[in-house]
Amino acid sequence: MIASIEIEGLGPIATRTKTELGGMESTTIEAPSESGKTVGLIEATCFVLHGTDARGRAFPVEGISDDCDEASVSLTLASGTVISRTMAKKNRKVVRQIVRDGVLEEHAREDAFQLALGPLGANHELLRTIMAPFAWAPLAERNARPLRDLLASVLPPFDLREVVADLMAAKGKRIAEGDPILEPEAVEARRVANAVVDKAAAALEVAEDTVKADLADPPPQPHLSKDSANVTLAHAKQWAAWDTFDAEWKRWTGWQARREALGPKPDPTTGTPTMTKVREYERLVDDNTRVLHNLQGAVALPRQEALDLLDERVRVAEDALAKLPTNTVCPTCGRRGWEQAKIMREAAEKVLADAIAKRDTEKPGLEAEREAYFAEASIALARAHDEVGAAKTLLEGAKAAWESQRTEDPTAAWEKAFKALGPEPRQRTAPDEPAIPRPTPEAVAAATQALTDWNHHEGAVRERERFSKAAKDRLAHARTAHALAMQEAERLGVLVGAVRDAPSVIAKQQAGVLGDLGPVSLKFGTEIAVEVRIDGRPAWLASTGKRLLADAWLRNAIRRAAGLEWLPLFVDNRQDWSGELPDFAPMICLRTSWSAHVPAPQER
């Protein structure tokens, strides 16, 4: 295919030199050592076609001859097409030209030039590997995946996902829909899965610490037992009932005393009360009135302020909850799923629930304490009212009797005074005082506080049980999430291994497409994707000449599999192999000639 090559200013070839290459025929070019065979043919071909050296790197400006300002290479194809590239030493300016059917094409951009080259510009890495001796060797270093991928690129198509799925199934895992089958994406998926494992492990640790902390500090119990407090309040209730009954009995006895003081209905012939009696009753009214005023000033509703505060807290919490948004749309950006609204609402609901619970637990005790105090004060106040009323009744009766001495009939005055007594209370008998000791106000207050504390304690226990159940539920969820994350990370780890192994498996299955490899054999594996062996042994154990022969066989097989039979193979240092080379036409062999007094080197 390449008929001739013309070089000027490249390496040791400073003057224009033209070499005939024979087109599709094999040819051998022989010249002394250091005459520029390799640079003039192999390096020059890579330079003119792709702008690189034989190892695929950008052609260095140092490759231009010392006495030249530029390097120029032209390839003439068997079809008559001329491909040329010139690179200036000073500014690295490159001129790319193609003369096809007498028409000159010049391309300022490398990608346009490669496109215009057609088959010679497509996949120049593959072309360089086929043309340049041992260009595949760097690809076989370390894990040799680049060489494996190169071989896979020239072999028939395959279903990579199916191969990966089979490799995973062999290790008890399955490939999922959407799993990546290229190594970078698979490694990234595994990294994300491992990050999920780390996050799940941290959440699991937090959940375990929460459960441990919850079990460590149970809420303390009140010092006074609940039974003792209930007994004290029951005694207080009995005494309050007795005080009420005793007050009713005393009202009845008081009415009887006033009735007895009024005396029998007077006979018209009897005398009337004197002014001294009136003055006595007035003093009695004044004394009892002062007692009444003192009691009225002392009677109050204890604990009312605390009760009002409990109700106020509930009202404030209800107002705060009512003002919160009921949806989860962010008020700033309108994004749905605004977690802050949910968090704020849950916090407000908890505050309201706590306020209601506090009111419901503390209110009964406060009301009981208030009622006990109020009942006791009310009894005393009722007695004072009765005594003032009785004194006023006596006073009014005395005044009426005094006035009746001049204006009324004594009988009418008595009847008026009797009417002023009011209806007679229901008859009572003297109540039996309770046999139990009367609790002191301090004991009642302590019992009331103890029941409040017990309500708080039981509420705290219930809250702790609720919190403990939630914490245990979160722990179970965290364990499940961690286990699932570990399973997924393990599965994706197997996926990465399968993705890495799949090309070797495919290449091994399709290696037969390469055909006869002569002394070369390919060993496919996992750690090393593909190993090139010569005569069944590692390549480095073979002699220099045998490696040259193996290189030609391997590159010819790659050329044949890629369908590029027209691409020439360059064989450098042909003299290193003493035997015959197969006719891998088109093939260009470079042989170093030796002077008569210098013996040729023996094959190593």
C-alpha angles and dihedrals in degrees: 000000000000105000099181144348127216120198135185130172096004117132111304092352101089098156125058110278128180124200126190112222103185100240110237093000126092116250139179122219115199125192139144121278116279091021093121102256096140095041093040094053116015099031092038093052092051089046097051095043102039110004092244138106123249090275093056098254124130107278107260120235087228087071090074114098115264095241095044131085094208144013121233130187128178127188120200113201125209087253091061095252113140120211118191139174128187125189123190118222096215103053101006089240110171126209115197119190139172123190108199122173089345093306118121117222120188121189123197094189127061095220092054090048092051090049090051091051090065112193091006091058100042115097095351091183089064091045092050091048090053097044103037119071114250092355086139093059097083087050089058094055124108108352093354093222093137090059091046090051090049091053091046090053092062097041124089118281119275141187102254094183092055092051091048090049091052092049091050092046089054087061095045097259132113131220114239128217109270095024110143117244097194117088100236092050092043092050090049091049089051090048090052090047091050089050088053089051090052091049092047090048091052091048090048091051091050091048092050092048090049092053091046092050091048092054094046103067117037114190114264121248123237115263095236114068120240092237093054091049092049091049092051092049091046090054090048090052092052091051091048090053090049091049090053093049091044091053091052090049091050091050088056093046089046091053089050090050092052090046090051090048089054088058128200122326105282124247113231089241094058126091129257132239118280129234089254089065090050091052091049092053092047090056089048090053092049093050094048092045091055090051090049092050091049092051093047089054091049098047111092137148105259120208091018091120091053091048091050090049091055091051091045092054091053091049093049091048091049091050091048092050093047091054094055119095115260095212133061099237114128108243090214106046101012091235115156120230093048099177093192091067091052092047092048092048093048089050092049091047090051091050090050092047091049091049092049091046091049091048093046093048099042101034098072092053093047092047091048091051091047093047092048092051093042093049091053093046092044091055091054091045091049090052091051091049090050093049092048089047092049091048091049090048091053090046093049090047091050092047091047090049091047093050092044089063086078109017110023141046111258091232092054091048091053091049089051091051091046090053089051089061089073126215116331112257118242110281114260137188123224107274121235111246112238113264091221120088116263109250115236119242087249091055091048091049091048092049091048091049090047091055089048089050090048090051089051091047094049090046089051090049091050091046090048091050090049091047091045092052091048091048091049090047089051089048092052090047091048091050091050092047091048092048092049091047090050090050092049092046090050091048092050090047088057088046091055091050091048092048089051094046097042097079090052091050091048093045090049091050092048099037089103088072088070089067124198112010098180109212091354125100128177122220114197122202147146107256091036107032096206132357122201111220129188117209087349095302133096111287094241090064092061122093122258092255094048090050089053090052092046091049091056092048093049096046091046090053091050090047091050093048091048091051092239098125089144093062112100123238115222114212113192125200092016088176090071090076113063095190133071122285121222113253099258093169128220087047128144114202121197114206127185113224122216130214119243095256094048115071118222115253117259121242111271 
